[in-house]
């Protein structure tokens, strides 16, 4: 009789592993559910529950073997590909950005809190800022009078136990909170201004630099007129639900607005606003030139070097190939910074080596030539590798037939070798085009989008991706909605060009099949 113990042991081990994995899934689900419940994100909680139910259903039965392999990949695809695209598209239809991050109630509280004036003898605090485990922004306050520590949220003040303070008394650490550094405090002032901490019906905490005080607000909200009135100045802001802002009669907006759906306004602005459409079309034209030029130059040089080294009887080919792939092996981040210094007008290697006096960053076309040269140096080793592999995989019978028919040299390359190479390499060339179309690093690290004209928000070497980044993060106020709309345009453009090129590839395959 055969010994069944090994099989039983394997089954028991598999069961233990399955129980352990499902226990981890359950623990992660509970951990992820806490902030969703705190934020009252019931749709997100329902979605999480559905995902966990599917995982448990699939892995707690002996059947559905295919699903056991399919479910992890599908969930990762949804989480890291589909969901970000859906969220980006959703954001593009909103006014989300600095000054429009919160809902209307929170915006109202923030505007009223901004009108807080310190009362004589009122409490003053040393300020630190932290985020709770649920991601809630919190003021971490130290009372200057008695040294007590407090946590201030939209719900009000609560005493903070177990806080660590520095020599001045400012909170540096607290249980369940991540405390901002001074640098973060300076960079994220926009988020801080939207936080209103009430201490009573008409009183609250006012942030002032690295300190705060408790006072009474001169502003009040009237639900009847849906407006906020400042009794100290007489200013009245009326709510405009279409733009998500409180506006005065002359159109001046209050400091904080709220997030609303503005429909296709961000997309229409790109198409109809001349101040946006003009730069957009110019950037798009250069974007296509940069991506196409990078692909053509890298492919031409890569294929040329591959053909030169694709000779079995050539000596030292391994050494040559090693040297040629060095740019590809170097970290592109570091190499781009090196190239940026090499093109320096005064002490750059390029001007010194060729005895030039070119201000590469000063002119639009010189800067564009600079980024193309550097990007070609970084990209052609990849084209060399794939071209060398494709050349070695070409059918020898087709090439031999061409030689018998008298096709040699340029004719054989143009009519036989290149078409056969393009059938194999076109998908890689398309992916290279898509990569260079969104090559943020090459522009940001080499030129930073320069040169900029007087008052221009768009640089001569800006791509759509760097333009969108500057709209979202680079100006004094971030506009995530508009940047998301630009990102959707980029996606549609790249998808359309890729679809056309793949169709061309299929036609080529039909011709040479």
Coordinates of C-alpha atoms in Angstrom, one line a residue:
X1 CA 0.0 0.0 0.0
X2 CA 1.3 3.5 -0.9
X3 CA 2.1 5.8 2.0
X4 CA -0.4 8.7 1.9
X5 CA 1.3 10.8 4.6
X6 CA 3.2 13.1 2.2
X7 CA 0.0 14.0 0.3
X8 CA -1.8 14.6 3.6
X9 CA 1.1 16.8 4.9
X10 CA 1.0 18.8 1.7
X11 CA -2.7 19.3 2.0
X12 CA -2.4 20.4 5.6
X13 CA 0.4 22.8 4.7
X14 CA -1.7 24.3 1.9
X15 CA -4.6 24.7 4.2
X16 CA -2.5 26.5 6.8
X17 CA -1.1 28.8 4.1
X18 CA -4.6 29.5 2.8
X19 CA -5.9 30.3 6.3
X20 CA -2.9 32.6 6.9
X21 CA -3.3 34.5 3.6
X22 CA -7.1 35.0 4.2
X23 CA -6.4 36.1 7.8
X24 CA -4.0 38.8 6.4
X25 CA -6.7 39.8 3.8
X26 CA -9.2 40.1 6.6
X27 CA -6.8 42.2 8.8
X28 CA -6.0 44.5 5.9
X29 CA -9.7 44.9 5.1
X30 CA -10.4 46.0 8.7
X31 CA -7.4 48.3 8.7
X32 CA -8.6 49.9 5.4
X33 CA -12.2 50.1 6.6
X34 CA -11.4 52.4 9.6
X35 CA -10.6 55.6 7.6
X36 CA -13.5 54.9 5.2
X37 CA -15.9 54.7 8.2
X38 CA -14.4 57.8 9.7
X39 CA -14.8 59.7 6.4
X40 CA -18.3 58.3 6.0
X41 CA -17.3 57.0 2.6
X42 CA -20.0 54.3 2.4
X43 CA -19.5 53.6 -1.3
X44 CA -15.9 52.9 -0.8
X45 CA -16.7 50.7 2.2
X46 CA -19.3 48.8 0.1
X47 CA -16.7 48.3 -2.7
X48 CA -14.1 47.0 -0.2
X49 CA -16.6 44.6 1.3
X50 CA -17.5 43.3 -2.2
X51 CA -13.8 42.7 -3.0
X52 CA -13.2 40.9 0.3
X53 CA -16.3 38.7 -0.3
X54 CA -15.1 37.8 -3.8
X55 CA -11.6 36.8 -2.4
X56 CA -13.1 34.7 0.3
X57 CA -15.6 33.1 -2.1
X58 CA -12.9 32.1 -4.6
X59 CA -10.3 30.8 -2.2
X60 CA -12.7 29.0 0.2
X61 CA -13.8 26.4 -2.3
X62 CA -12.0 23.7 -4.2
X63 CA -13.5 24.6 -7.6
X64 CA -12.9 27.7 -9.7
X65 CA -9.1 27.0 -10.1
X66 CA -8.8 29.5 -12.9
X67 CA -10.3 32.3 -10.8
X68 CA -7.7 31.7 -8.1
X69 CA -5.1 32.8 -10.6
X70 CA -7.2 35.4 -12.3
X71 CA -8.6 37.3 -9.3
X72 CA -5.2 38.7 -7.9
X73 CA -4.2 40.1 -11.3
X74 CA -7.6 41.5 -12.0
X75 CA -7.7 43.3 -8.6
X76 CA -4.3 44.8 -9.1
X77 CA -5.3 45.9 -12.7
X78 CA -8.3 47.6 -11.2
X79 CA -6.5 49.2 -8.3
X80 CA -3.4 50.5 -10.2
X81 CA -4.7 51.1 -13.7
X82 CA -8.5 51.4 -14.0
X83 CA -9.2 53.2 -10.7
X84 CA -6.6 56.0 -11.2
X85 CA -8.0 56.6 -14.7
X86 CA -11.6 56.8 -13.4
X87 CA -10.6 59.1 -10.6
X88 CA -8.6 61.3 -13.0
X89 CA -11.6 61.6 -15.4
X90 CA -13.9 62.3 -12.4
X91 CA -11.6 65.1 -11.2
X92 CA -11.4 66.6 -14.6
X93 CA -15.2 67.5 -14.4
X94 CA -14.7 69.4 -11.1
X95 CA -13.1 72.6 -9.9
X96 CA -10.9 70.6 -7.4
X97 CA -7.8 72.5 -6.5
X98 CA -6.4 75.0 -4.0
X99 CA -9.3 76.9 -2.4
X100 CA -11.8 74.2 -3.6
X101 CA -10.8 71.1 -1.6
X102 CA -13.7 70.8 0.9
X103 CA -17.5 70.8 0.9
X104 CA -19.7 73.8 1.4
X105 CA -20.1 73.5 5.1
X106 CA -16.4 73.2 5.7
X107 CA -15.7 76.2 3.4
X108 CA -18.2 78.3 5.4
X109 CA -16.6 77.3 8.7
X110 CA -13.1 78.2 7.3
X111 CA -14.3 81.6 6.0
X112 CA -15.9 82.4 9.4
X113 CA -12.8 81.2 11.2
X114 CA -10.6 83.4 9.1
X115 CA -12.4 86.4 10.6
X116 CA -11.5 85.5 14.1
X117 CA -10.1 88.4 16.1
X118 CA -8.2 87.9 19.3
X119 CA -10.1 88.9 22.4
X120 CA -8.2 90.7 25.2
X121 CA -6.8 88.1 27.6
X122 CA -7.7 85.2 25.3
X123 CA -5.6 82.0 25.2
X124 CA -2.6 81.8 22.9
X125 CA -0.9 78.7 21.7
X126 CA 2.3 77.4 20.2
X127 CA 1.4 75.7 16.9
X128 CA 2.3 72.4 15.4
X129 CA 0.3 70.5 12.7
X130 CA -0.2 66.8 12.4
X131 CA -2.3 64.2 10.6
X132 CA -4.2 61.4 12.4
X133 CA -4.0 57.8 11.4
X134 CA -7.3 58.4 9.4
X135 CA -5.6 61.3 7.5
X136 CA -7.5 64.0 9.4
X137 CA -5.6 67.3 9.5
X138 CA -5.2 68.4 13.2
X139 CA -3.8 71.5 15.0
X140 CA -1.5 70.3 17.8
X141 CA -1.5 73.2 20.2
X142 CA 0.4 74.0 23.4
X143 CA -1.2 76.5 25.7
X144 CA 1.5 79.2 26.5
X145 CA -0.1 79.9 29.9
X146 CA 0.0 76.4 31.5
X147 CA 1.8 74.2 29.0
X148 CA -1.2 71.9 28.4
X149 CA -1.5 70.3 24.9
X150 CA -4.6 70.2 22.8
X151 CA -5.7 68.7 19.5
X152 CA -7.9 70.9 17.3
X153 CA -10.1 69.5 14.5
X154 CA -13.3 70.5 12.8
X155 CA -15.1 69.1 15.8
X156 CA -13.3 71.4 18.3
X157 CA -10.6 71.2 20.9
X158 CA -9.8 68.0 22.8
X159 CA -7.0 67.5 25.3
X160 CA -4.0 65.8 23.9
X161 CA -2.3 63.2 26.2
X162 CA 1.1 61.8 25.8
X163 CA 2.5 64.5 23.6
X164 CA 6.2 65.2 23.3
X165 CA 7.3 68.8 23.2
X166 CA 10.6 70.5 22.5
X167 CA 12.5 73.1 24.6
X168 CA 10.1 75.9 23.6
X169 CA 7.0 73.8 24.3
X170 CA 6.0 73.1 20.8
X171 CA 4.6 69.6 20.1
X172 CA 7.1 67.4 18.2
X173 CA 5.4 64.0 18.5
X174 CA 2.0 62.7 19.6
X175 CA 0.4 59.3 19.8
X176 CA -1.6 58.4 16.6
X177 CA -0.4 61.5 14.8
X178 CA 2.3 62.3 12.2
X179 CA 3.6 65.7 13.0
X180 CA 4.6 68.0 10.1
X181 CA 8.1 69.4 9.8
X182 CA 8.6 73.1 9.5
X183 CA 9.2 72.6 5.8
X184 CA 5.9 70.8 5.3
X185 CA 4.2 73.5 7.3
X186 CA 5.4 76.1 4.9
X187 CA 4.6 74.1 1.8
X188 CA 1.1 73.1 2.8
X189 CA -0.3 76.4 4.1
X190 CA -3.1 76.1 1.5
X191 CA -4.5 73.0 3.4
X192 CA -4.1 74.7 6.7
X193 CA -6.1 77.8 5.8
X194 CA -9.1 75.5 5.0
X195 CA -9.1 74.0 8.5
X196 CA -11.6 75.7 10.9
X197 CA -11.4 74.8 14.6
X198 CA -14.4 76.0 16.5
X199 CA -14.3 76.6 20.3
X200 CA -17.9 77.9 20.6
X201 CA -20.8 79.2 18.6
X202 CA -19.0 82.3 17.5
X203 CA -15.4 81.6 18.6
X204 CA -12.5 79.6 17.2
X205 CA -8.8 79.1 16.8
X206 CA -7.0 81.5 14.5
X207 CA -3.6 80.4 13.0
X208 CA -1.0 83.1 12.8
X209 CA 2.4 81.9 11.5
X210 CA 3.8 79.4 14.1
X211 CA 1.3 80.4 16.7
X212 CA -2.4 80.5 17.2
X213 CA -4.9 82.2 19.4
X214 CA -8.6 81.8 20.4
X215 CA -10.9 84.6 19.5
X216 CA -14.4 85.6 18.3
X217 CA -15.2 85.9 14.6
X218 CA -16.6 89.0 13.1
X219 CA -18.2 86.9 10.4
X220 CA -21.5 85.0 10.5
X221 CA -23.5 82.8 8.0
X222 CA -27.1 83.5 7.2
X223 CA -28.9 80.5 5.8
X224 CA -31.8 82.7 4.6
X225 CA -29.7 84.6 2.0
X226 CA -27.0 81.8 1.8
X227 CA -24.4 84.5 2.5
X228 CA -21.6 85.4 4.9
X229 CA -21.4 88.9 6.5
X230 CA -18.3 90.5 8.0
X231 CA -19.6 93.0 10.6
X232 CA -16.1 94.6 10.9
X233 CA -15.8 95.5 7.3
X234 CA -19.4 95.3 6.0
X235 CA -18.4 92.8 3.3
X236 CA -21.1 90.3 2.2
X237 CA -20.3 87.2 0.3
X238 CA -23.1 85.4 -1.5
X239 CA -22.9 81.7 -2.3
X240 CA -22.5 80.8 -6.0
X241 CA -23.2 77.0 -6.3
X242 CA -22.1 76.9 -10.0
X243 CA -18.5 77.9 -9.3
X244 CA -18.4 76.7 -5.7
X245 CA -17.4 80.1 -4.2
X246 CA -18.7 82.8 -2.0
X247 CA -18.7 86.0 -4.1
X248 CA -19.1 89.7 -3.3
X249 CA -21.3 91.9 -5.5
X250 CA -18.2 92.9 -7.6
X251 CA -17.2 89.3 -8.1
X252 CA -14.4 89.0 -5.5
X253 CA -14.2 85.5 -4.1
X254 CA -13.7 84.6 -0.5
X255 CA -10.5 82.8 0.6
X256 CA -12.1 79.3 0.5
X257 CA -14.6 77.7 -1.8
X258 CA -16.0 74.2 -2.1
X259 CA -15.7 71.4 -4.7
X260 CA -18.5 71.2 -7.2
X261 CA -19.1 69.5 -10.6
X262 CA -18.5 72.1 -13.3
X263 CA -19.3 69.8 -16.2
X264 CA -17.0 70.0 -19.3
X265 CA -15.7 73.6 -18.5
X266 CA -12.1 72.4 -18.1
X267 CA -12.3 70.7 -21.5
X268 CA -14.0 73.6 -23.1
X269 CA -11.4 76.0 -21.7
X270 CA -8.7 74.1 -23.6
X271 CA -10.7 74.2 -26.8
X272 CA -12.2 77.7 -26.7
X273 CA -10.2 80.0 -24.4
X274 CA -7.6 81.7 -26.6
X275 CA -5.2 82.1 -23.7
X276 CA -5.2 78.4 -23.1
X277 CA -5.8 77.1 -26.6
X278 CA -2.9 78.9 -28.1
X279 CA -0.3 77.5 -25.7
X280 CA -1.9 74.1 -25.8
X281 CA -1.7 73.8 -29.6
X282 CA 1.9 75.0 -29.5
X283 CA 2.9 72.6 -26.8
X284 CA 1.1 69.7 -28.6
X285 CA 3.0 70.4 -31.8
X286 CA 6.4 70.4 -30.0
X287 CA 5.3 67.4 -28.0
X288 CA 4.7 65.3 -31.2
X289 CA 8.0 66.6 -32.6
X290 CA 9.9 65.7 -29.5
X291 CA 8.4 62.2 -29.2
X292 CA 8.7 61.4 -32.9
X293 CA 12.2 62.9 -33.2
X294 CA 13.4 60.9 -30.2
X295 CA 12.1 57.7 -31.6
X296 CA 13.5 58.3 -35.1
X297 CA 16.9 59.5 -33.9
X298 CA 17.3 56.7 -31.4
X299 CA 16.1 54.0 -33.8
X300 CA 18.3 55.3 -36.7
X301 CA 21.4 55.3 -34.5
X302 CA 20.5 52.1 -32.7
X303 CA 19.8 50.2 -35.9
X304 CA 22.9 51.5 -37.6
X305 CA 25.2 50.4 -34.7
X306 CA 23.4 47.1 -34.5
X307 CA 24.0 46.4 -38.2
X308 CA 27.6 47.4 -37.9
X309 CA 28.1 44.9 -35.0
X310 CA 26.0 42.2 -36.4
X311 CA 28.9 40.4 -38.1
X312 CA 29.9 36.9 -36.8
X313 CA 33.5 37.2 -37.9
X314 CA 34.1 40.7 -36.3
X315 CA 36.5 40.8 -33.4
X316 CA 35.8 42.5 -30.1
X317 CA 32.1 42.7 -30.6
X318 CA 31.4 41.9 -26.9
X319 CA 33.6 44.9 -25.8
X320 CA 31.9 47.2 -28.3
X321 CA 28.4 46.1 -27.2
X322 CA 29.2 46.6 -23.6
X323 CA 30.4 50.1 -24.3
X324 CA 27.3 50.9 -26.3
X325 CA 24.8 49.9 -23.7
X326 CA 26.5 52.0 -20.9
X327 CA 24.1 54.9 -21.3
X328 CA 21.2 52.5 -20.9
X329 CA 22.8 51.0 -17.7
X330 CA 23.3 54.5 -16.1
X331 CA 20.5 55.9 -13.9
X332 CA 18.7 58.3 -16.3
X333 CA 17.9 60.7 -13.4
X334 CA 21.6 61.3 -12.7
X335 CA 22.6 61.4 -16.4
X336 CA 20.0 64.0 -17.2
X337 CA 21.4 66.3 -14.4
X338 CA 24.9 65.7 -15.8
X339 CA 23.8 66.6 -19.4
X340 CA 22.1 69.7 -18.0
X341 CA 25.5 70.9 -16.7
X342 CA 27.3 69.9 -19.9
X343 CA 25.2 72.4 -21.9
X344 CA 26.0 75.2 -19.5
X345 CA 26.9 78.3 -21.6
X346 CA 29.9 79.4 -19.5
X347 CA 31.6 76.2 -18.3
X348 CA 29.7 73.4 -20.1
X349 CA 31.6 70.6 -21.8
X350 CA 29.7 70.9 -25.1
X351 CA 30.6 74.6 -25.7
X352 CA 34.2 74.0 -24.5
X353 CA 34.7 70.9 -26.6
X354 CA 33.4 72.4 -29.9
X355 CA 34.6 76.0 -29.2
X356 CA 31.0 77.3 -29.2
X357 CA 29.3 80.1 -27.4
X358 CA 25.7 78.9 -27.6
X359 CA 23.2 79.9 -24.9
X360 CA 21.4 76.5 -25.0
X361 CA 18.9 77.6 -22.5
X362 CA 18.3 81.0 -23.9
X363 CA 16.6 80.2 -27.2
X364 CA 13.6 78.0 -27.8
X365 CA 15.1 76.0 -30.6
X366 CA 18.5 75.7 -29.1
X367 CA 16.9 74.4 -25.9
X368 CA 14.8 71.9 -27.9
X369 CA 17.9 70.7 -29.7
X370 CA 19.6 70.2 -26.4
X371 CA 16.9 68.0 -24.9
X372 CA 16.7 66.0 -28.2
X373 CA 20.5 65.4 -28.1
X374 CA 20.5 64.3 -24.5
X375 CA 17.4 62.1 -24.9
X376 CA 18.9 60.5 -27.9
X377 CA 22.0 59.6 -26.0
X378 CA 19.9 58.0 -23.3
X379 CA 17.6 56.2 -25.6
X380 CA 19.6 54.7 -28.5
X381 CA 21.2 51.8 -26.5
X382 CA 17.7 50.4 -26.0
X383 CA 17.1 50.6 -29.7
X384 CA 20.5 49.1 -30.3
X385 CA 19.6 46.1 -28.2
X386 CA 16.2 45.4 -29.7
X387 CA 17.5 46.0 -33.3
X388 CA 20.4 43.6 -32.7
X389 CA 18.0 40.9 -31.5
X390 CA 15.6 41.5 -34.4
X391 CA 18.4 41.4 -36.9
X392 CA 19.6 38.0 -35.6
X393 CA 16.1 36.7 -35.8
X394 CA 15.5 37.6 -39.4
X395 CA 14.8 34.5 -41.7
X396 CA 18.0 33.7 -43.5
X397 CA 16.1 32.3 -46.5
X398 CA 14.5 35.6 -47.3
X399 CA 17.8 37.4 -47.2
X400 CA 19.5 34.7 -49.3
X401 CA 16.7 34.9 -51.9
X402 CA 17.1 38.6 -52.1
X403 CA 20.9 38.2 -52.8
X404 CA 20.2 35.6 -55.5
X405 CA 17.8 38.1 -57.1
X406 CA 20.5 40.7 -57.1
X407 CA 19.2 42.9 -54.3
X408 CA 22.2 44.0 -52.3
X409 CA 23.3 46.9 -50.1
X410 CA 20.7 49.7 -49.8
X411 CA 18.1 48.0 -52.0
X412 CA 18.1 44.8 -49.9
X413 CA 18.0 46.9 -46.7
X414 CA 15.1 49.1 -47.9
X415 CA 13.0 46.4 -49.4
X416 CA 13.7 43.3 -47.3
X417 CA 15.5 44.0 -44.1
X418 CA 13.8 47.2 -42.9
X419 CA 10.2 46.0 -43.6
X420 CA 10.8 42.7 -41.8
X421 CA 12.4 44.6 -38.9
X422 CA 9.4 47.0 -38.7
X423 CA 7.0 44.1 -38.4
X424 CA 8.8 43.0 -35.3
X425 CA 9.8 46.3 -33.8
X426 CA 6.8 48.6 -34.5
X427 CA 5.0 47.7 -31.3
X428 CA 8.2 48.7 -29.4
X429 CA 8.6 51.9 -31.4
X430 CA 5.0 52.8 -30.5
X431 CA 5.6 52.1 -26.9
X432 CA 8.8 54.3 -27.1
X433 CA 6.7 57.1 -28.7
X434 CA 4.2 56.9 -25.9
X435 CA 6.9 56.9 -23.3
X436 CA 8.6 60.0 -24.8
X437 CA 5.3 61.7 -25.3
X438 CA 5.1 61.7 -21.5
X439 CA 8.8 62.0 -20.8
X440 CA 8.5 64.3 -17.8
X441 CA 12.0 63.7 -16.5
X442 CA 13.8 64.6 -19.7
X443 CA 12.2 68.0 -19.7
X444 CA 12.0 68.8 -16.0
X445 CA 15.6 67.8 -15.2
X446 CA 17.3 69.1 -18.4
X447 CA 15.6 72.4 -19.1
X448 CA 12.7 72.8 -16.5
X449 CA 10.6 73.9 -19.5
X450 CA 12.8 76.9 -20.3
X451 CA 13.1 79.3 -21.9
X452 CA 10.1 81.3 -20.6
X453 CA 9.1 84.6 -22.2
X454 CA 8.1 87.6 -20.1
X455 CA 4.9 86.7 -18.3
X456 CA 4.6 83.4 -20.0
X457 CA 3.3 80.4 -18.1
X458 CA 4.5 78.0 -20.8
X459 CA 8.1 77.3 -21.6
X460 CA 9.6 76.7 -25.0
X461 CA 10.5 73.1 -24.2
X462 CA 7.4 72.2 -22.1
X463 CA 5.5 69.0 -23.0
X464 CA 1.9 68.5 -22.2
X465 CA 2.8 66.5 -19.2
X466 CA 5.1 69.2 -17.7
X467 CA 2.4 71.8 -18.6
X468 CA -0.2 69.8 -16.7
X469 CA 2.2 69.4 -13.8
X470 CA 2.9 73.1 -13.6
X471 CA -0.9 73.8 -13.7
X472 CA -1.4 71.3 -10.8
X473 CA 1.6 72.0 -8.6
X474 CA 3.9 74.7 -10.0
X475 CA 1.9 77.9 -9.7
X476 CA 0.8 79.8 -6.6
X477 CA -2.6 77.9 -6.7
X478 CA -3.0 74.3 -7.8
X479 CA -5.8 73.5 -10.2
X480 CA -6.2 69.7 -10.2
X481 CA -9.4 69.7 -12.2
X482 CA -7.8 71.4 -15.2
X483 CA -4.6 69.4 -14.9
X484 CA -6.7 66.2 -15.0
X485 CA -8.5 67.4 -18.1
X486 CA -5.1 67.9 -19.8
X487 CA -4.1 64.4 -18.7
X488 CA -7.2 63.0 -20.3
X489 CA -6.4 64.8 -23.5
X490 CA -2.9 63.3 -23.4
X491 CA -4.3 59.9 -22.9
X492 CA -6.7 60.3 -25.9
X493 CA -3.9 61.6 -28.1
X494 CA -1.5 58.8 -27.3
X495 CA -4.2 56.2 -27.6
X496 CA -5.3 57.5 -31.0
X497 CA -1.8 57.6 -32.4
X498 CA -1.0 54.2 -31.0
X499 CA -4.2 52.7 -32.6
X500 CA -3.3 54.2 -36.0
X501 CA 0.2 52.8 -35.7
X502 CA -0.9 49.4 -34.7
X503 CA -3.3 49.4 -37.7
X504 CA -0.4 50.2 -39.9
X505 CA 1.5 47.4 -38.4
X506 CA -1.2 44.9 -39.1
X507 CA -1.3 46.1 -42.7
X508 CA 2.4 45.6 -43.0
X509 CA 2.1 42.1 -41.6
X510 CA -0.6 41.3 -44.2
X511 CA 1.7 42.5 -47.0
X512 CA 4.7 40.4 -45.9
X513 CA 2.8 37.4 -44.6

